[in-house]
Structures are given as C-alpha cells and as structure tokens.
mmCIF file of C-alpha atoms in Angstrom:
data_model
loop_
_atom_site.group_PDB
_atom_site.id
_atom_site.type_symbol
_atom_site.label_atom_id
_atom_site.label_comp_id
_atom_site.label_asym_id
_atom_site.label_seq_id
_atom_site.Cartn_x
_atom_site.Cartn_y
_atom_site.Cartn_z
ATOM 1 C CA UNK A 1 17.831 5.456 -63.089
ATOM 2 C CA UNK A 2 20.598 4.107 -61.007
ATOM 3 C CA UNK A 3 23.612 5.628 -60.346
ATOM 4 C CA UNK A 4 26.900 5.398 -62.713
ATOM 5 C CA UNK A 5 30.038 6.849 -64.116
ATOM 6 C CA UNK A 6 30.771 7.734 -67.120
ATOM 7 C CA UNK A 7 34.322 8.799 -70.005
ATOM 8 C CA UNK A 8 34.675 9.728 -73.389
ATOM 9 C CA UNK A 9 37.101 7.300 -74.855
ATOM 10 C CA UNK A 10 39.750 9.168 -77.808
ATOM 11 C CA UNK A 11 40.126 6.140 -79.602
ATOM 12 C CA UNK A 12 38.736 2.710 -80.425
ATOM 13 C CA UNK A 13 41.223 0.703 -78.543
ATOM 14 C CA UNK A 14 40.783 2.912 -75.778
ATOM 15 C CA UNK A 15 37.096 2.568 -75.518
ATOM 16 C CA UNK A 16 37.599 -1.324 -75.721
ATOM 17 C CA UNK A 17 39.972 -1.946 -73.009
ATOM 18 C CA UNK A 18 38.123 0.782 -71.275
ATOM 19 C CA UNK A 19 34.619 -1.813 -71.286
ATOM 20 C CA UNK A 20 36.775 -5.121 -70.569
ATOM 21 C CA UNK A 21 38.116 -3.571 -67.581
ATOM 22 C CA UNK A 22 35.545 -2.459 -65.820
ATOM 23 C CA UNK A 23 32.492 -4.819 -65.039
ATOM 24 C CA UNK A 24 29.230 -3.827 -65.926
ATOM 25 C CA UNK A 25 30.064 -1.119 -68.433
ATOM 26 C CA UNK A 26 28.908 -0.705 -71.408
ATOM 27 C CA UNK A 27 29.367 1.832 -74.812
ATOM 28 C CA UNK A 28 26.703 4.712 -75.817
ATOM 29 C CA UNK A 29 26.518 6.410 -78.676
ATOM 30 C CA UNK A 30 23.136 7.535 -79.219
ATOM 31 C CA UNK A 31 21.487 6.139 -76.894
ATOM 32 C CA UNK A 32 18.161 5.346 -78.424
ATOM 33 C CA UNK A 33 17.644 1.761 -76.957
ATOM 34 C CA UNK A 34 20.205 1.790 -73.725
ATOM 35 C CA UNK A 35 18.596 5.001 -72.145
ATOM 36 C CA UNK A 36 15.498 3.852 -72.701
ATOM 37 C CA UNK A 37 16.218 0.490 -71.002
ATOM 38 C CA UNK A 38 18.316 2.492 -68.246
ATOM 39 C CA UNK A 39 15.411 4.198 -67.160
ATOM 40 C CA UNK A 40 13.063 1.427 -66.537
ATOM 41 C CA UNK A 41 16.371 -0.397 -64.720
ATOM 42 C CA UNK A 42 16.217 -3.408 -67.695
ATOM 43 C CA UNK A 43 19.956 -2.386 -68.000
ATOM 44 C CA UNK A 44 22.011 -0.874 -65.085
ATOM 45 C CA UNK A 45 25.670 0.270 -66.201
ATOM 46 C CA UNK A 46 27.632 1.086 -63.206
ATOM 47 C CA UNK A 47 29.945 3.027 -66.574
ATOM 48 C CA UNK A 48 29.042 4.297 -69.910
ATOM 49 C CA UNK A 49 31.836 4.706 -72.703
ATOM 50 C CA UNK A 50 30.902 7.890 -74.887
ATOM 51 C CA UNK A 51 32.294 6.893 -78.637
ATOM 52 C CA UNK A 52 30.595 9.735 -79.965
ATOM 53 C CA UNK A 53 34.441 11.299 -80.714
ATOM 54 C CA UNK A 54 36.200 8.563 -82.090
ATOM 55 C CA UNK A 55 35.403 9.419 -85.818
ATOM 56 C CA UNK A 56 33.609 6.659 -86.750
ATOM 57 C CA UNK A 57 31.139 8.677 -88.797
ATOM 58 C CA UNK A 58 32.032 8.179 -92.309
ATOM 59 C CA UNK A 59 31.069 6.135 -95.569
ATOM 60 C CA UNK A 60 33.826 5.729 -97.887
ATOM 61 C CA UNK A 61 34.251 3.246 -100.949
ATOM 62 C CA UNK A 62 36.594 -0.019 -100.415
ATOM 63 C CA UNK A 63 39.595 -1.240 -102.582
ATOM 64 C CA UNK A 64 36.994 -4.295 -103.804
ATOM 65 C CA UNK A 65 34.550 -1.917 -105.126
ATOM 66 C CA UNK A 66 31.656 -2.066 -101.860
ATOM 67 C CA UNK A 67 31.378 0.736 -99.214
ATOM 68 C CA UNK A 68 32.530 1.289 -95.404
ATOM 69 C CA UNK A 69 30.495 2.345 -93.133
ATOM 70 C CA UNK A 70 31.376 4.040 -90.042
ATOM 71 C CA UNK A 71 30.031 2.332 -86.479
ATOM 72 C CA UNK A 72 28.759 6.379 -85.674
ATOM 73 C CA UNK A 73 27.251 6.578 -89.236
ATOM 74 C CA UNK A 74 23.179 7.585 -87.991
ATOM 75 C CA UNK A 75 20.519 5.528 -89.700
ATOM 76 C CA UNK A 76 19.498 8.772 -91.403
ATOM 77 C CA UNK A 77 22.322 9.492 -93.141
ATOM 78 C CA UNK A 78 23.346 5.666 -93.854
ATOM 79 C CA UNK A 79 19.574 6.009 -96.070
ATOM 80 C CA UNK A 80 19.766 9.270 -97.666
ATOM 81 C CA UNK A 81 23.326 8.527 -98.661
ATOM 82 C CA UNK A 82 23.696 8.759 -102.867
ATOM 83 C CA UNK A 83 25.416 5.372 -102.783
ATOM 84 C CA UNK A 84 23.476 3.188 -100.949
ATOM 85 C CA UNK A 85 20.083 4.778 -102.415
ATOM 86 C CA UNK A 86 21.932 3.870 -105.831
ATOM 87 C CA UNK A 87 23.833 0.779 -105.156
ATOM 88 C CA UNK A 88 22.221 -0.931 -102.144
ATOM 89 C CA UNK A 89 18.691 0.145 -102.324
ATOM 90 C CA UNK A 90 17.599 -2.305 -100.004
ATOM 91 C CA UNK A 91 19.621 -1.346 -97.307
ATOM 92 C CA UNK A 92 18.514 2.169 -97.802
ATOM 93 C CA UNK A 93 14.636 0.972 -97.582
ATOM 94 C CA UNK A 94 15.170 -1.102 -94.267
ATOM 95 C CA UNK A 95 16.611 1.365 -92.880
ATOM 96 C CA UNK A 96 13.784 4.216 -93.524
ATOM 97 C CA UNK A 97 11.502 1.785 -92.359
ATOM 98 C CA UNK A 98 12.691 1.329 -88.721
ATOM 99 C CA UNK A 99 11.534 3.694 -85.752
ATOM 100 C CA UNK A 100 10.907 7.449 -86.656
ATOM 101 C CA UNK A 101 12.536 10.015 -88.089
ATOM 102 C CA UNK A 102 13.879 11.538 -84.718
ATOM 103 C CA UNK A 103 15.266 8.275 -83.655
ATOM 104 C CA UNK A 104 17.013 7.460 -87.024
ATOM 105 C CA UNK A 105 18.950 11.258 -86.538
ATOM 106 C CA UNK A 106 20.288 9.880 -83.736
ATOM 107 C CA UNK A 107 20.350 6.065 -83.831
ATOM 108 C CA UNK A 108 23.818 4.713 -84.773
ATOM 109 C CA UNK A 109 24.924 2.005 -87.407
ATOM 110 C CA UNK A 110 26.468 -0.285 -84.831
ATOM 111 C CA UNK A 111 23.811 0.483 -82.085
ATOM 112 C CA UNK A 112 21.050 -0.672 -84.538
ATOM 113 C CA UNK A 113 23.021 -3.936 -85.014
ATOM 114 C CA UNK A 114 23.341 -4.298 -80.653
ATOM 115 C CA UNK A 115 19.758 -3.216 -80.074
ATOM 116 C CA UNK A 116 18.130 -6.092 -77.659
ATOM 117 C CA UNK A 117 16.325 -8.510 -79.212
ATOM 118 C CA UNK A 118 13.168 -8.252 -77.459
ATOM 119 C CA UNK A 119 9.408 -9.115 -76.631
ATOM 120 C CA UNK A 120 6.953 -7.445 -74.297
ATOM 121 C CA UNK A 121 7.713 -9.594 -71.518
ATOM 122 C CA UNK A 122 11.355 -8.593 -71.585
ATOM 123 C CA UNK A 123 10.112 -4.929 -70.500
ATOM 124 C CA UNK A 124 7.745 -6.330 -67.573
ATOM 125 C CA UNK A 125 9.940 -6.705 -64.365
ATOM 126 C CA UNK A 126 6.898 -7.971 -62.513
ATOM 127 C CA UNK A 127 7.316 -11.372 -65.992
ATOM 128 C CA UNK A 128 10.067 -14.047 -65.718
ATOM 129 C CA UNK A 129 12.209 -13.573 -68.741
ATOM 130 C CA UNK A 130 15.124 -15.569 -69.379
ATOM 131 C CA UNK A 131 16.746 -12.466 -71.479
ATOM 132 C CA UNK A 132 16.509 -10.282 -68.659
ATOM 133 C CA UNK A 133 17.517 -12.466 -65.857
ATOM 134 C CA UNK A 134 18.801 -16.059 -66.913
ATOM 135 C CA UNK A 135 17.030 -19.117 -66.063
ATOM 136 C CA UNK A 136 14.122 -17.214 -64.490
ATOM 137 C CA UNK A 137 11.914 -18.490 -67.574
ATOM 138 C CA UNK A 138 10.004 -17.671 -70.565
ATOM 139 C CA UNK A 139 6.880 -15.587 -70.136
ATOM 140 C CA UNK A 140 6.026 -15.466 -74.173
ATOM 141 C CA UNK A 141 5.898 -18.969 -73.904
ATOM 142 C CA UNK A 142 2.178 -19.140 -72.327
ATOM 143 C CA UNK A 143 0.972 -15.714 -72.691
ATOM 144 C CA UNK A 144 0.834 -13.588 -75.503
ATOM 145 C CA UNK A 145 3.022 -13.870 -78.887
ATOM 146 C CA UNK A 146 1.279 -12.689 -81.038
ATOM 147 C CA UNK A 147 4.803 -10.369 -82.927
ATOM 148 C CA UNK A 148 7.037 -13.694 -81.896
ATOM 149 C CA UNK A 149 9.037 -16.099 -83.353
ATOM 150 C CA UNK A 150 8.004 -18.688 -85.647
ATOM 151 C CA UNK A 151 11.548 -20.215 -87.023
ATOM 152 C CA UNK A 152 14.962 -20.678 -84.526
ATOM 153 C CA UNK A 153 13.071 -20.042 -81.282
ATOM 154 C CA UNK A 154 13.941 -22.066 -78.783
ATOM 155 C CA UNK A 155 12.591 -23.424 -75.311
ATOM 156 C CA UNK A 156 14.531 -20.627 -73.651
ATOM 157 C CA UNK A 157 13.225 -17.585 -75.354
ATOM 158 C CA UNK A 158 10.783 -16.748 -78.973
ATOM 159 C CA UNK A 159 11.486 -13.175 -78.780
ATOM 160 C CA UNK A 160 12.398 -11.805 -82.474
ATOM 161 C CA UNK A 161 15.169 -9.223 -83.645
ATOM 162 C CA UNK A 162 13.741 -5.996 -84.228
ATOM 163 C CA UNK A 163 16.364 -4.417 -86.441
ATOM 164 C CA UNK A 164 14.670 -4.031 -90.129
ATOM 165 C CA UNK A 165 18.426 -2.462 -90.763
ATOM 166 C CA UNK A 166 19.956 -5.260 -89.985
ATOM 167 C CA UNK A 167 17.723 -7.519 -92.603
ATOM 168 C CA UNK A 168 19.081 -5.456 -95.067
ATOM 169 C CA UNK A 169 22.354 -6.018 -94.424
ATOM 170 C CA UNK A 170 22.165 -9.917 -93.918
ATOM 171 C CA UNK A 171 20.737 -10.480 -97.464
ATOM 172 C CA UNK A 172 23.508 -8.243 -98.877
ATOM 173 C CA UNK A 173 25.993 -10.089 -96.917
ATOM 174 C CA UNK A 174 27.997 -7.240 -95.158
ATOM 175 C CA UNK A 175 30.773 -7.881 -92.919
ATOM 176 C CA UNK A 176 30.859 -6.168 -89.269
ATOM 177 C CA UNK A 177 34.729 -4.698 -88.262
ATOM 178 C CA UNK A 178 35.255 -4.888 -85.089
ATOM 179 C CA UNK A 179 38.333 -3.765 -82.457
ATOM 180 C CA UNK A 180 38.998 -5.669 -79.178
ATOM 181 C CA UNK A 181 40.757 -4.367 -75.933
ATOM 182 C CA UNK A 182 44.529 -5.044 -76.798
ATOM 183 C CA UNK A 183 44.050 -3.603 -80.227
ATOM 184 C CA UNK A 184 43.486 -6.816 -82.411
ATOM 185 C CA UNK A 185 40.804 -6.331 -85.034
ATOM 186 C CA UNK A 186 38.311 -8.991 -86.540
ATOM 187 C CA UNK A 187 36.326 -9.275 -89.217
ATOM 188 C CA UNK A 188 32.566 -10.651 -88.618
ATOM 189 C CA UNK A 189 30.442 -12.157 -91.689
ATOM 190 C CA UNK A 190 26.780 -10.591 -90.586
ATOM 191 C CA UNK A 191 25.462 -14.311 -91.076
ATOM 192 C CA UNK A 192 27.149 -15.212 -87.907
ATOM 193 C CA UNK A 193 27.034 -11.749 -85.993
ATOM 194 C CA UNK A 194 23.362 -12.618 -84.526
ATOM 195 C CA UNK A 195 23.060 -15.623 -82.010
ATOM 196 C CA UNK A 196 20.034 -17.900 -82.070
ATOM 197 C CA UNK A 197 18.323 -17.988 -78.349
ATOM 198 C CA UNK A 198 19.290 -21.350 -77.394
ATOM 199 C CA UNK A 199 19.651 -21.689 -73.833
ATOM 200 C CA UNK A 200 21.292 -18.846 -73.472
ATOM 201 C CA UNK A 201 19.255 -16.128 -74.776
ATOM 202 C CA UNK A 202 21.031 -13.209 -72.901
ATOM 203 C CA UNK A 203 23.775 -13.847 -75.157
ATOM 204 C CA UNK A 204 22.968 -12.080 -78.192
ATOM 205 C CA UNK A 205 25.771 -11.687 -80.232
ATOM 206 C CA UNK A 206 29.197 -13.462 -80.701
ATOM 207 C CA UNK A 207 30.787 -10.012 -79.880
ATOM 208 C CA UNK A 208 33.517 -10.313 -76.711
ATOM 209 C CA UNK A 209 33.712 -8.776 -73.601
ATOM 210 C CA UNK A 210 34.159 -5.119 -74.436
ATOM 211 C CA UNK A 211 34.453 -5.639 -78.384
ATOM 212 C CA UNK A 212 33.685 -2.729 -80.470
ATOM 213 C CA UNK A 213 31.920 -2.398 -83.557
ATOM 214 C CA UNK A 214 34.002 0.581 -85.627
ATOM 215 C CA UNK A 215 32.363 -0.142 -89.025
ATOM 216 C CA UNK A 216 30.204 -2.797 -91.294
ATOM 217 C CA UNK A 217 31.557 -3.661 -94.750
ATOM 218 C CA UNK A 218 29.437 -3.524 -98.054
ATOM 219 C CA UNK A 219 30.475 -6.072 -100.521
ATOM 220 C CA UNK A 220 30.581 -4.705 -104.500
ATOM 221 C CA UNK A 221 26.931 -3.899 -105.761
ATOM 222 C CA UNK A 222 25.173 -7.448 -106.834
ATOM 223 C CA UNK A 223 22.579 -4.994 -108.441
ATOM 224 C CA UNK A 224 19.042 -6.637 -109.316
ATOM 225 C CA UNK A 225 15.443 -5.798 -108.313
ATOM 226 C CA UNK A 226 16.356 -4.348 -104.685
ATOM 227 C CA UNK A 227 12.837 -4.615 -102.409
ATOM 228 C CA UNK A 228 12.303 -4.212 -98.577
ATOM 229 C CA UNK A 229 9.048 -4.999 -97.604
ATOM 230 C CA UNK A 230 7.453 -4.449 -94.180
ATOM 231 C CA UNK A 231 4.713 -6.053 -92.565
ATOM 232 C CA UNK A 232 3.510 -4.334 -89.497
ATOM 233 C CA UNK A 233 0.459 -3.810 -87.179
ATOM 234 C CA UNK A 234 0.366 0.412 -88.225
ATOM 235 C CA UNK A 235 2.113 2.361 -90.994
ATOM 236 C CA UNK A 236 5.020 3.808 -88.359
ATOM 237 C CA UNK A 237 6.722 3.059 -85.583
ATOM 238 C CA UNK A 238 6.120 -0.179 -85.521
ATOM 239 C CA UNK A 239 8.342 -4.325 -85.518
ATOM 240 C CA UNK A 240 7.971 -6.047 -88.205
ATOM 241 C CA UNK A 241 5.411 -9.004 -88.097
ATOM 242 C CA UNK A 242 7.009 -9.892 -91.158
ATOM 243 C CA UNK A 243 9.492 -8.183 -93.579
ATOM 244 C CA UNK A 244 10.919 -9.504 -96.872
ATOM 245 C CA UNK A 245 13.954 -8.135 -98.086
ATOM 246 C CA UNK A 246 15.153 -9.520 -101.179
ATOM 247 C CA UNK A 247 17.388 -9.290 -104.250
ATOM 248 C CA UNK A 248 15.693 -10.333 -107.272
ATOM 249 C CA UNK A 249 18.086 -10.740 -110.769
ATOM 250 C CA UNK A 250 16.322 -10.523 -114.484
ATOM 251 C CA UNK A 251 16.286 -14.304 -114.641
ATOM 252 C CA UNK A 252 14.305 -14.595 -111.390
ATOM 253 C CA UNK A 253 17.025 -15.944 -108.869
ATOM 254 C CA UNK A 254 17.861 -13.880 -106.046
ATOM 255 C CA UNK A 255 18.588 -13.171 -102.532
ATOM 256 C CA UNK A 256 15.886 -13.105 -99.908
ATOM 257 C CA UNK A 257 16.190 -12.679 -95.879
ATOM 258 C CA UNK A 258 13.185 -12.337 -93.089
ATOM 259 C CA UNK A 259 12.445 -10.377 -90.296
ATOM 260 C CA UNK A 260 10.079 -10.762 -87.461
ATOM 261 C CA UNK A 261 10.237 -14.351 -87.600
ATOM 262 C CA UNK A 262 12.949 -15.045 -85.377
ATOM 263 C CA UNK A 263 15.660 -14.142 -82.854
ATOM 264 C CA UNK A 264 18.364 -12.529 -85.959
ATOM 265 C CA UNK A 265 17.947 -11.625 -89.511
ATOM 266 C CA UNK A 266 16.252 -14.978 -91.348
ATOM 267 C CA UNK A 267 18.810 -16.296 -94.139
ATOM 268 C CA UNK A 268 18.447 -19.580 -95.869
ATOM 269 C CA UNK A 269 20.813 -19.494 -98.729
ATOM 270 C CA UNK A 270 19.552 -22.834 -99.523
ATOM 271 C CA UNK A 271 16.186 -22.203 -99.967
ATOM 272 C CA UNK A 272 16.619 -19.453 -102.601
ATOM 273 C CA UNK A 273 17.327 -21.825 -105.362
ATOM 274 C CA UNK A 274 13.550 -22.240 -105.188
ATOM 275 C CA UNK A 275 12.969 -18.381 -105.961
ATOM 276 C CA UNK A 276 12.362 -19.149 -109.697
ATOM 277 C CA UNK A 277 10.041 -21.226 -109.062
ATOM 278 C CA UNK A 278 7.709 -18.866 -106.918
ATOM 279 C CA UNK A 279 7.025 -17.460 -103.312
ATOM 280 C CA UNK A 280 4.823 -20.973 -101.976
ATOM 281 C CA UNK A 281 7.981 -23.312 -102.591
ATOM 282 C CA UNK A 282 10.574 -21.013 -101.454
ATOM 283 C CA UNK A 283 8.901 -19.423 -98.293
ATOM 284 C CA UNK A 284 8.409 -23.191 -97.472
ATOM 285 C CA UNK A 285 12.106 -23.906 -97.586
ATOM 286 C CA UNK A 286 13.079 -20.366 -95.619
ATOM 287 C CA UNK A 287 10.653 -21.756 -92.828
ATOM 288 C CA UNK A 288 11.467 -25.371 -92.759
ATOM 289 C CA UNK A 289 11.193 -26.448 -88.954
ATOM 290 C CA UNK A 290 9.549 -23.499 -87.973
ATOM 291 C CA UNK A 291 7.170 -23.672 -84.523
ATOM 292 C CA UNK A 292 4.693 -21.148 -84.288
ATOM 293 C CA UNK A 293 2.388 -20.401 -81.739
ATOM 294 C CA UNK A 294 -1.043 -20.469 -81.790
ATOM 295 C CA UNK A 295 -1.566 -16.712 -81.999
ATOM 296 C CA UNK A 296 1.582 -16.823 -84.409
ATOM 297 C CA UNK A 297 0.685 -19.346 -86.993
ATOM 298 C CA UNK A 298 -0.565 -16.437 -89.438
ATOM 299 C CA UNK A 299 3.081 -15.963 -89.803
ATOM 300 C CA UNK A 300 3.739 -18.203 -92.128
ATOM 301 C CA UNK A 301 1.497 -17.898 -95.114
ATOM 302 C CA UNK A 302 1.651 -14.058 -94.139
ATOM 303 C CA UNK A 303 5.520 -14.671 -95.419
ATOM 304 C CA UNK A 304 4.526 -16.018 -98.549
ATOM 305 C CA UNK A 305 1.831 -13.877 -99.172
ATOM 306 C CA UNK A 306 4.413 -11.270 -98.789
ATOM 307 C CA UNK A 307 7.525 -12.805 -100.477
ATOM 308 C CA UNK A 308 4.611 -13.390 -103.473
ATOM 309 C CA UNK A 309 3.833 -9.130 -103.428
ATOM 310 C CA UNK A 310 8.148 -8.731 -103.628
ATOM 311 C CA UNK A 311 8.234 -11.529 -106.248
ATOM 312 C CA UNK A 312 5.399 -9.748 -108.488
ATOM 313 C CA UNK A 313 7.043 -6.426 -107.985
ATOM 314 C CA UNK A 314 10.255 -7.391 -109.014
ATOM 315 C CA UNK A 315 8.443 -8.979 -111.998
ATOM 316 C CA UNK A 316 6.618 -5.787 -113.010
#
C-alpha cells in the first residue's frame, strides 16, 4: 500500500472542498471496497477524507411520507430497520443479499452506491482494462465473461454493477442528496446516478469532482408484492448472475429492475407495461438490444426464467 495522508472532515461541506482541492483524494467511510483496492494498488489516494463524524447515520421519515437515509447508514442497519422491512421490503432483501454479514456492519449506504463496477480483469494488473487505466483496452472482451454484461455494454468495457442494494433502490425510484465543495446541494434521481460504460468506462457516476453523497431519498411506500431475487454461482458471498427485483400490484402491473446484466441497476420503465402479460414478453422488452457473449448468452432466458419464479410468487 502506497503512501498517503489522511483528515477527518467536521462537516459535509468541509469534506467536499476538502476532495476538490486536493488531487487524487478520495472519501472513506468504511472502507470495505477502497482498502481492499488500496492494497492491491487498483486505487492509490495520495489523501483519504474520514466522514465517519459527520452524522450522517440516521433514517428519519420525510414531509412527503418516504424515508431519509443517512450516507453513514451501514447496510445492516438500513435492512433490519422496522420501516424499510415494512414499507420497502425490497430494499431490505437486496440489501441482506449482498456480501456477508461482517461487511454489511460496516459497509456504508453511499459507499455501496460508489463501489467499482467491476470484472475480474479489473483486479489483474498484469490484464489491460480500460476501467483501471483508460484506453489500455478491454480484457473481458476475449477472455472470460462468463458474470458479464449482456444489455448497455459497450466496446470499451462489459463489466456489470455489483451492488444488489442499489437494484433495490432503482426500482423504488430513490433519489441520491448530494453536497458539493462550495456548499450547493443537488438532488440525483437514482435512474441517472449510474453511468453506462461508453467510452469512458472509468467514469462511473455523474457525481463531480469531490461531490458527496450525505443521504438517498425514499419516495412514499407504492406497497405491492415486494420480491428480490438473486441468482448467483453459491448461496453467499457471491455477484449476481442475475437478480430480479420487482414490485408486483394485485392487478399484476408492477415495477421490475435487473442486476448482473449490465454496467448500473437495469430499468426499463417501458417494458413493464408487458408485466401482465407474463415474464417471456416482458424480460424480452427489459433486454431489447442486449449483446451477450458466448459464455454469457444463458443470461437471458436465465432472466426470464427468473422474472417467471418472482411473477409466480407474487401470484401465490
């Protein structure tokens, strides 16, 4: 691990200017993917911002009738909270369904939401990977992709979003607060928090230099069947090769959004007028222009299979 400085910042503001100003820093919390990725020298931040005192712990109900929750909030108290488990069940699931227990105690709300989107490749230094150093190329692209993208890959980069979190929250539409170094705060519909690779994959976020992420913003309870549904290779610890989580109402319309299929949280609001009619027409829609792999072709009718089990469950 290289070398680098390090502050506790007393307020958000602070923390933000704190970043801008000083190139190549970045903000910790816990940790759980930016240590890791410090070790191996992925990421080398000549400063780290400590926001673990700024307060940002808290979930607390909204004027409109949806909840607030705090950028520090960890993952394991976001899912054992009684709201969400009552209100936004399928935030709670995701959320219990990511990492292990010892990294949801300490893995943050906002870190979750900033964790690299990522392949193997992207861990190899010996690999050209355009995430880790721009333009050097795309590794996944020949070799093995197995976990991949199938849908909103590009040229550039097929590496998916790992967050199962984060799928929660796209298909309940929350809304990420954010603070930026001369105060000024923003509002960030989820749906357009996550970049697509492009040709810029290294760019994963629309977040600005040395933006911070103080809370994400529930909207009022939609209530419904509330499923999460995860896909993966063994029962823990695991990505996603495909998860489904979805919203489904009495009359059989809903809300559904994907993950492991591509480089953010899979949304098309379009295609879930085709719910009522069953999984095969609507995963078809969700994964209109998709381009799998050869090893990742089982992707797609694993997502219907999959939106099919969700489907029949909400059913039952």
């Amino acid at each position: 691990m290289r070398a680098f400085t390090y502050e506790r910042a007393t307020s958000p503001a602070e923390a933000a200017a704190a970043v801008a100003r000083t190139e190549g820093a970045k903000f910790i919390a816990g940790g759980t993917n930016l240590l890791d990725l410090m070790k191996l020298q992925i990421e080398a931040p000549t400063h780290l911002v400590d926001v673990n005192a700024l307060k940002l712990d808290t979930i607390e109900p909204t004027p409109e009738g949806g909840l607030r929750i705090g950028a520090l909030v960890t993952n394991t108290d976001l899912a054992a909270d009684a709201r969400v488990r009552r209100d936004y069940g399928v935030l709670a699931r995701a959320t219990l369904a990511g990492a292990s227990g010892q990294l949801r105690n300490k893995a943050t709300t906002a870190g979750n939401l900033l964790q690299r989107t990522r392949c193997p490749y992207f861990y190899d230094t010996a690999q050209p990977c355009n995430k880790r150093e721009p333009g050097s190329g795309c590794s996944a692209l020949g070799g093995v992709s197995r976990g991949l993208a199938v849908v909103g890959s590009s040229e550039h980069c097929i590496a998916t979003n790992p967050s199962d979190m984060a799928v929660g929250m796209r298909v309940l539409d929350a809304t990420v607060e954010t603070v930026k170094p001369d105060g000024a705060t923003r509002a960030i519909p989820i749906a357009e928090f996550h970049r697509l690779p492009g040709d810029t994959p290294h760019i994963e976020t629309v977040l600005e230099k040395g933006e911070l992420i103080t809370a994400v913003t529930l909207p009022r309870p939609v209530g419904g069947k509330q499923i999460y549904r995860k896909v993966r290779d063994r029962a823990s610890y695991a990505f996603a090769l495909v998860s489904v989580a979805a919203i489904i109402q009495p009359d059989g319309t809903g809300r559904v959004a994907l993950g492991g299929v591509a480089h953010k949280p899979w949304r098309v609001e379009g295609a879930e007028a085709e719910l009522p009619r069953g999984a095969k027409p609507a995963a078809t829609a969700m994964l209109e222009g998709a381009k799998p792999t050869h090893e990742n072709a089982f992707k797609l009718p694993l997502v219907e299979r999959t939106l099919g089990a969700v489907l029949a469950e909400a059913r039952a």
